[in-house]
């Protein structure tokens, strides 16, 4: 190893020396790209030969437009520079990353053939999900049983006092990341409707123990709640709902009414809605109609169907398709958005509504809905019979237009929203006749709800009666009679009068109750909601709800929310050897819950759009497989397609077969499916066999801030993180864990868990139990651990180590990742979804470069270099078709990439040349046209902005080059793909990396140069460019020479967002920045018959890599402060005296500009990068948390400010404030003496010796020595007190009612004594006494305030309250102010503070009151509440007072 290291170091020194010599000898940059300068005759002859070879017109089959001849630059051809760059990247990949070393390690390890058994794999996935859902369903059942028992108690002793969520004080809440909001796990809270009935069922805090036990049994669940039938909501854990409208006015969006409706009526609903917008409506009535329509649409679930008609004297629809004009469409999120937007656009028409026309069209829609419902049922049965046998041609049977449904199907609900103004007295009969004929066709399955739009204060004549008759289908009133109609089971609807848009959940929200009456059997199954965005706690969740009944009475629904990431964890991190299989999870209607093209649920920051599987599996022929998946419990199917690829078989066509294997997840509405890809070669999948455990002396777990052994490794500070140079760090990504969601949910893993990981991985005895890791983890860790000594040697001896931030590797199956130096990663970090990994897998065998990106550890902007490692083969040579087992990578500083380009291409100006205004610009871009090296990337960023460094495209900085390149149709193509999760069409560029293989020498000469692209002959020539591919990589290098001030070319780009400026056309020759357009889908499309992607001709966009840098987790409280650790790198930035020595070195920055960011420093210097970000002295940090100090640590700031004259400045400031404070104090004392009458004999002397109220107020304030503000309003005081000797009564108190004058007797007819008569000397005498007696011996300022005992002005009975619920006062003290003799009123602010304090005490008493015990007690028996305190039971005499 030592000899090898010496040889390698010698080779590295020679390579770097060669690059430096080139940089020195060719330091004089050329200002003209088209001339070669002064060269010798021999050089001219050699140049002429090279020019002839590089003439693009000499090569045949290029297919490119006519180009100018390639000219050398200072005698140096760009293609020669690209070959040097290719050699450099190959050297970095093999020797710095260790690709050769790791490939050798894997070639020496045993691999075996993996048996393909997709049926068992999908069965395992289905069973695991079934067990998880069964557990959550059992928790819902436990809550349902508790609620039904509580309701039985409620019938005897009402539980009707809610605890409002909006009154929770901040002191009771604590932020919990699992819930995403401040919560209290000890409490529940309620959200009520404004018309909350006194005896409404509100179990409130009595459910806390039940919900808390559920959370204890399953910590992964989120919210738990009870939805009452009258619109109330009880939720656990308690949280704050703030609303500007006041308490308990949080709005319908927090009320979960859509979950309630889908739970109590889980069957698919067919709704036809007619909205009147005729001329008879007032503006207020029109706004009410719109609000009702939008609310009904928002309450529908994805499996419901909706038809919408806007009615005036004619009909209007939301779309032009048949599903809008004649039938119905599924109520997907996109459909609901489109319909809501259509409703919002309605305006008042010029003619009144034609009710007959509206009902006629609505009845036709209802008929189509019932035909569709019956047809779907028939097709489902046919599919189950025919498709199960493998029949690929089974499909839907189209209904015959004009027919009536023959089979009983789900009822259709007609919602008619109108003022009801009649055009004639005969119109009601016409409408009822239409409805009667419609019911005969629909077999009485039509239910009509009407909503009369009224204005307050305006009388209504026949409108309300007409709409009520329509809802009740009162045919007899209008002499409408059919013999067959009387035999039909007509279901009556609702007729409501609506005059406000507020609280529609409590008025319109019960519109589905009419459907409940048609159901003979109670729905007690658990209902699963589609994934939706949690508005309160953020994140995607799925709700499990179940209705609650008392006998036949619907009480409400109970439910809980589960993180979507928890449900789909096995599908999110599914990885198998070879990477030829993937899985997805859908529901019974084809909506996708998880698919490889979707983002991980825990990384989603906003609500996504539900997508059908037919859009993501867009291959031709999948529609038939989709039907089979949705209609059969299990099965498999194959789909074969062809694609054209370069360098494939002779015909250039590659044939691929996809095998779909699916399994229904028990009784749940979910289906699991696995897809396996197989090519023509049919090679077997190889997997690493299990390796015997070995010790891991060179690895430590990455959370060094939690578990660190100073005796084993020496901790140090690597920029902003804990690290060590003695070992590499091991990171087990979520894919390495059996329960990835539990791992990601850990805010901080415990030291015992970390120790169990490391002990299991290195256990040679096989006695330590698996702590929850997947089976392949141990072998992958053992393979990668052998690379750490190689990296450590490179770190110590390689010259390039001063430019490399870190080296890392990740395995393909288990997601195991190792890094050196050690790096702390957040639990949610997934290396398999990073750009460096995914692009390396996309281009196997190539050196892939990605970035720039901001390093989360604090080293600034870096560029990543990565390369694949193949499955082990001991005898044969590897090829790009081999399966990838791991990817190696390294982060280099962005500045070094520029420095390397300057050293390789001598005509490229360095930063000094760019500052002087050089006309030449050199750049490197990837296969999508994104820049990795460009002079503009070195310009300082705006404060807190990364917009001019990351994701910068060629069209942003070189628009003329981009415009000209579009004419090279064989080199660059504009492409587009459909991104269904966010409903956008993504437009991007694809550069041809295989262009070199398509240039064929007509003479067959093997000496074929790399083709160089340049300006077209007829292009603009004030900007000249050359571009050439860097072989073996995904990169292109280019050079531009601009001889004019401005160019005429322009690539339109949005400066606000990524929206394309023209979404209606995309021409290949028109330049535009990469952008996106809205994806308009046909909501009438039948996914069983066709595929939207095929119709549009656009493929589905692949999964996008996670671009954003993941910040490290917050340091553990157990760890040492990272700022106190010694630095890992001995940076000697100040000792580097030239830009060549400083630029690109890790942690150093060459400072060239002053603090203003524009003026140049007279003497540039090298310093640490956090002191000079972007080359600007004290420049703004790209790290948002360092905006105040420029990225300096506390220790660095302290050392930087040691030389400042802090002492004198601080002393002057303190002296000034002391002077101001002394002046204010003297002024106050003088003012108080003047107000208190000092020198006039005290409070009782002089004229008017009575105590003034202002003096009394000031005396009270003396206790706190606080001067009231000048604008503070003082409450009026109603009593004056004076004692002999002129002493003010500073300590007046209200005496206890037990200390009273025994001679006092209650006057006849007085109120009850509340039981206090039992406390007097004679228990049989009426001894109720006043509470206004003043005891001067009781002192303390707090005695002025009323006691916490409730005060009421009316009489009440002193009978014991029901122990089944907490006892509450009949009126809230916070809303009253009772004054009595001896009570002083404070200022307005103090009064408000007192009221707030009392409200909090009431709320605390409300939540802390013990819940009822579930006992079968007899009526009339008093059950004492459970309490941990001792209880004293005494006999008392209770006076019963009849308050009637």
mmCIF file of C-alpha atoms in Angstrom, residues 54 76-88 900-901 904-907 1028-1030 1037:
data_model
loop_
_atom_site.group_PDB
_atom_site.id
_atom_site.type_symbol
_atom_site.label_atom_id
_atom_site.label_comp_id
_atom_site.label_asym_id
_atom_site.label_seq_id
_atom_site.Cartn_x
_atom_site.Cartn_y
_atom_site.Cartn_z
ATOM 1 C CA UNK A 54 -12.106 19.294 -38.191
ATOM 2 C CA UNK A 76 -4.947 25.426 -29.328
ATOM 3 C CA UNK A 77 -7.967 23.486 -30.517
ATOM 4 C CA UNK A 78 -10.946 23.176 -28.206
ATOM 5 C CA UNK A 79 -11.326 19.454 -28.853
ATOM 6 C CA UNK A 80 -7.806 18.909 -27.539
ATOM 7 C CA UNK A 81 -8.798 20.726 -24.378
ATOM 8 C CA UNK A 82 -11.889 18.525 -24.082
ATOM 9 C CA UNK A 83 -9.675 15.444 -24.212
ATOM 10 C CA UNK A 84 -7.565 16.839 -21.379
ATOM 11 C CA UNK A 85 -10.731 17.504 -19.378
ATOM 12 C CA UNK A 86 -11.934 13.964 -20.069
ATOM 13 C CA UNK A 87 -8.639 12.617 -18.784
ATOM 14 C CA UNK A 88 -8.893 14.790 -15.685
ATOM 15 C CA UNK A 900 -9.366 23.648 -13.361
ATOM 16 C CA UNK A 901 -10.952 25.013 -16.545
ATOM 17 C CA UNK A 904 -6.741 23.366 -18.966
ATOM 18 C CA UNK A 905 -7.811 25.947 -21.554
ATOM 19 C CA UNK A 906 -5.101 28.637 -21.586
ATOM 20 C CA UNK A 907 -7.236 31.123 -23.501
ATOM 21 C CA UNK A 1028 -17.515 20.210 -27.847
ATOM 22 C CA UNK A 1029 -18.486 17.201 -25.731
ATOM 23 C CA UNK A 1030 -16.192 15.940 -22.985
ATOM 24 C CA UNK A 1037 -17.229 22.595 -22.776
#
